[in-house]
Amino acid sequence: MARIAYQGEPGANSHLVCKQHYPDAEAVPCASFEDVFAAVTSGDCDLAMIPIDNSIAGRVADIHHFLPHSGLHIIGEHFLRIAFDLMVIPGADASTIRTVHSHVHALGQCRKVIRELGLTPIISGDTAGAAREVAEAGDPTQAAIAPPLAADIYGLEILRRDVEDEDHNTTRFVVLSPDFVAAAPDQGPVITTFVFNVRNLPAALYKALGGFATNGINMTKLESYMVGGEFTATQFLAEVDGHPDDPGLKRALEELTFFTTDIRILGVYAADPFRGA
């Protein structure tokens, strides 16, 4: 049986997306993102399921720093509509709860219900872990904000469903593998993810990106990072629509080499149908 690592405890959203897309694999919980990457690079797990962006909270910053140097490759992407429930131990209700526990991102995505009920937010390591902590405490003054799956796993009652502030709350996950497995160029829409460093020259980034414009390539992501703590050296992570074998993208990547260094393709993978929804 294949093993797929995710960050969090059983019942987390990462666990849920593993169950949805890899139902025959063993989902392996890990305490941190570092542990997830280590589980795959060591060979203990075959794949990793990692959140990379959220439609409300933005990018998952840690991942963008780990990914370029991990030695792992993106082989797929999946979008998950995030649903959070407010859950309590059996017998507790809105009149008894005083604190609400969850991951910092989940708390930030559910501000309305927290404010409405006058709850004090308490940060936990992850959403499912917060549900487990509330269940173990057995305290009617505590509530958790977590995915519905966590209530089933830890024996909690759902006080309110779908407490997220926005109904478009969606997280994008990427599947990581130690092997580079590129999608076929003629089997539907493809995403190419790559990193590069710009040369320390005036307008270097403008010139580097010009090839994508002139070749009609749609760039869907561009993130910048300092390299080695130096303000003059910048690394970029970019994502574009298309396959590197497509003539337009091939020409754009060739032009990119004139103004950048250390170009590395991290993944060439099928676009999730959510992108065209």
XYZ file of C-alpha atoms in Angstrom:
277
model
C 0.000 0.000 0.000
C 1.286 3.440 -0.926
C 1.865 5.891 1.936
C 1.091 9.608 1.645
C 2.273 12.054 4.318
C 0.390 15.162 5.427
C 0.839 17.794 8.134
C -1.654 17.668 10.967
C -3.637 15.109 12.901
C -6.334 12.718 11.698
C -9.367 14.750 10.674
C -7.430 17.724 9.273
C -8.248 19.132 5.847
C -5.006 17.675 4.520
C -6.178 14.267 5.747
C -9.526 14.783 4.017
C -7.981 15.635 0.637
C -5.734 12.562 0.932
C -8.812 10.387 1.474
C -10.608 11.993 -1.472
C -7.862 11.609 -4.062
C -5.816 8.667 -2.731
C -8.452 6.468 -1.071
C -6.331 3.325 -1.377
C -3.214 4.881 0.175
C -2.309 4.987 3.851
C -2.503 8.610 5.015
C 0.356 9.286 7.451
C -0.006 12.261 9.860
C 3.094 14.361 10.600
C 3.613 16.993 13.270
C 5.217 19.627 11.010
C 5.857 20.438 7.375
C 9.524 19.575 7.943
C 8.450 16.121 9.054
C 6.312 15.716 5.929
C 9.213 16.535 3.632
C 11.539 14.288 5.648
C 9.093 11.382 5.470
C 9.197 11.457 1.660
C 12.888 12.229 1.173
C 13.816 9.395 3.547
C 11.634 6.916 1.675
C 9.299 6.297 4.603
C 6.403 7.676 2.531
C 5.858 7.659 -1.215
C 4.087 11.009 -1.594
C 3.207 14.175 0.322
C 0.017 16.253 0.286
C 0.867 19.871 1.052
C -1.323 23.020 1.201
C 0.276 25.797 -0.803
C -2.341 28.577 -1.154
C -5.639 29.617 0.404
C -8.138 31.950 -1.256
C -8.465 34.010 1.950
C -5.214 33.606 3.894
C -2.941 33.670 0.827
C 0.190 31.597 0.429
C 1.386 29.086 3.000
C 4.716 30.830 3.501
C 6.700 27.919 4.957
C 6.039 25.743 1.934
C 7.400 28.276 -0.534
C 10.695 28.266 1.364
C 10.935 24.483 1.741
C 9.856 23.452 -1.739
C 12.706 24.781 -3.934
C 15.356 23.025 -1.835
C 13.498 19.850 -0.897
C 14.521 17.729 -3.861
C 10.849 16.822 -4.324
C 8.709 17.425 -7.389
C 5.101 18.493 -7.879
C 3.159 15.766 -9.705
C -0.400 16.987 -9.118
C -2.680 19.602 -7.612
C -6.066 19.461 -5.897
C -8.430 22.188 -4.693
C -10.534 21.689 -1.571
C -13.497 23.839 -0.608
C -12.801 24.449 3.079
C -15.661 23.788 5.497
C -15.200 24.530 9.192
C -17.614 23.600 11.964
C -17.798 24.868 15.527
C -17.714 21.773 17.730
C -17.949 21.068 21.460
C -18.044 18.151 23.848
C -21.474 16.510 24.287
C -23.685 18.619 26.541
C -21.945 21.938 25.915
C -23.709 24.727 24.031
C -23.351 28.384 23.066
C -24.056 29.499 26.628
C -21.190 27.487 28.138
C -18.304 28.081 25.738
C -15.763 30.818 26.434
C -12.736 29.907 24.287
C -12.313 28.551 20.769
C -9.285 26.539 19.705
C -7.921 26.095 16.171
C -5.031 26.698 13.802
C -4.151 30.367 13.369
C -5.325 30.348 9.719
C -8.683 28.792 10.629
C -9.244 31.337 13.387
C -8.516 34.094 10.874
C -11.027 32.610 8.445
C -13.846 32.397 11.033
C -13.727 35.818 12.689
C -17.463 36.509 12.398
C -18.671 33.613 14.573
C -15.877 34.201 17.087
C -16.899 37.839 17.436
C -20.619 37.032 17.505
C -20.227 34.560 20.386
C -17.638 36.666 22.206
C -15.092 33.833 22.287
C -11.404 34.103 23.103
C -9.350 32.487 20.308
C -6.633 30.029 21.340
C -4.061 28.994 18.718
C -3.426 25.278 18.253
C -0.982 23.457 16.028
C -3.685 22.441 13.563
C -7.457 22.246 13.278
C -7.891 18.523 13.949
C -5.441 18.739 16.844
C -7.607 21.444 18.369
C -10.630 19.116 18.179
C -8.657 16.348 19.877
C -7.489 18.728 22.626
C -11.049 19.900 23.325
C -12.295 16.307 23.437
C -9.519 15.274 25.827
C -10.079 18.296 28.088
C -13.780 17.502 28.497
C -14.357 21.157 29.362
C -17.743 22.653 28.331
C -16.176 26.132 28.164
C -13.964 25.087 25.248
C -14.911 24.803 21.592
C -12.938 23.939 18.477
C -13.113 25.087 14.895
C -12.224 22.123 12.711
C -13.334 20.158 9.627
C -16.466 17.992 10.061
C -14.353 14.817 9.849
C -12.665 15.766 13.137
C -15.981 15.755 15.020
C -16.588 12.174 13.921
C -13.091 11.047 14.866
C -12.978 12.677 18.316
C -16.603 12.299 19.393
C -17.565 15.970 19.430
C -20.933 17.542 18.705
C -21.276 20.152 15.979
C -22.731 23.339 17.390
C -22.677 25.285 14.102
C -21.842 24.199 10.586
C -19.952 26.137 7.915
C -18.716 28.907 10.187
C -16.086 30.192 7.743
C -16.508 33.861 6.847
C -16.479 33.404 3.066
C -18.182 30.718 1.012
C -15.325 30.768 -1.507
C -12.782 29.621 1.094
C -10.664 27.187 -0.910
C -7.216 25.699 -0.362
C -4.950 24.485 -3.120
C -2.874 21.410 -2.336
C 0.057 20.013 -4.306
C 1.207 16.390 -4.391
C 4.959 15.932 -3.995
C 7.058 12.980 -5.127
C 10.779 12.177 -5.023
C 10.481 11.286 -8.724
C 9.945 13.789 -11.525
C 6.813 12.613 -13.323
C 5.762 15.027 -16.053
C 2.240 15.172 -17.438
C 1.807 14.355 -21.110
C 1.676 17.482 -23.315
C -1.466 16.425 -25.170
C -3.750 15.164 -22.386
C -5.450 18.382 -21.313
C -4.439 21.617 -19.516
C -1.042 21.512 -17.790
C 0.642 23.678 -15.148
C 4.412 24.184 -15.051
C 6.033 25.338 -11.799
C 9.638 26.566 -11.754
C 12.066 28.708 -9.757
C 14.741 31.102 -10.971
C 17.131 33.784 -9.728
C 17.283 37.134 -11.491
C 20.618 38.636 -12.396
C 21.501 41.799 -10.468
C 20.895 44.073 -13.442
C 18.519 47.028 -14.009
C 15.070 45.872 -15.143
C 16.206 42.232 -15.094
C 12.824 40.934 -13.929
C 10.962 43.012 -16.505
C 13.177 41.657 -19.256
C 12.979 38.095 -17.915
C 9.196 38.096 -17.971
C 8.910 39.749 -21.370
C 9.297 36.424 -23.145
C 6.159 35.073 -21.521
C 4.135 38.062 -22.711
C 5.439 37.999 -26.287
C 4.831 34.253 -26.532
C 1.295 34.468 -25.147
C 1.972 32.496 -21.946
C -0.370 33.058 -19.001
C 1.554 33.354 -15.726
C -0.708 32.505 -12.770
C 1.783 32.887 -9.904
C 4.946 34.873 -9.185
C 6.396 34.874 -5.665
C 9.705 36.440 -4.578
C 12.142 35.455 -1.812
C 15.457 36.677 -0.533
C 18.364 34.302 -1.078
C 20.777 33.753 1.783
C 19.461 36.788 3.633
C 20.816 39.143 0.976
C 18.606 41.972 -0.219
C 20.332 42.085 -3.617
C 19.718 38.411 -4.492
C 16.148 37.428 -5.219
C 14.625 34.077 -6.096
C 11.241 33.752 -7.757
C 8.763 30.898 -7.861
C 6.527 31.037 -10.906
C 3.652 29.035 -12.351
C 2.418 29.205 -15.916
C -0.233 27.546 -18.030
C 1.283 25.128 -20.488
C 3.804 22.336 -21.006
C 7.551 23.017 -21.496
C 7.314 21.140 -24.803
C 4.686 23.585 -26.107
C 6.401 25.879 -28.650
C 5.369 29.126 -26.937
C 6.450 28.098 -23.441
C 9.616 26.510 -24.773
C 10.623 29.811 -26.385
C 9.699 31.784 -23.235
C 11.871 29.535 -21.037
C 14.748 29.867 -23.484
C 14.477 33.673 -23.338
C 14.368 33.475 -19.536
C 17.910 32.045 -19.485
C 19.354 35.316 -20.828
C 18.360 37.281 -17.725
C 18.298 34.688 -14.927
C 20.315 31.956 -13.270
C 19.536 28.599 -11.695
C 16.259 27.860 -13.502
C 14.734 24.661 -12.126
C 11.429 23.128 -13.113
C 9.712 21.788 -9.991
C 6.756 20.174 -11.685
C 4.797 19.663 -14.899
C 1.361 18.376 -13.932
C -2.267 18.249 -14.962
C -4.344 21.276 -14.015
C -7.125 20.506 -11.571
C -10.605 20.867 -13.160
C -11.386 23.482 -10.461
C -9.326 25.987 -12.466
C -11.832 25.899 -15.289
C -14.928 25.923 -13.071
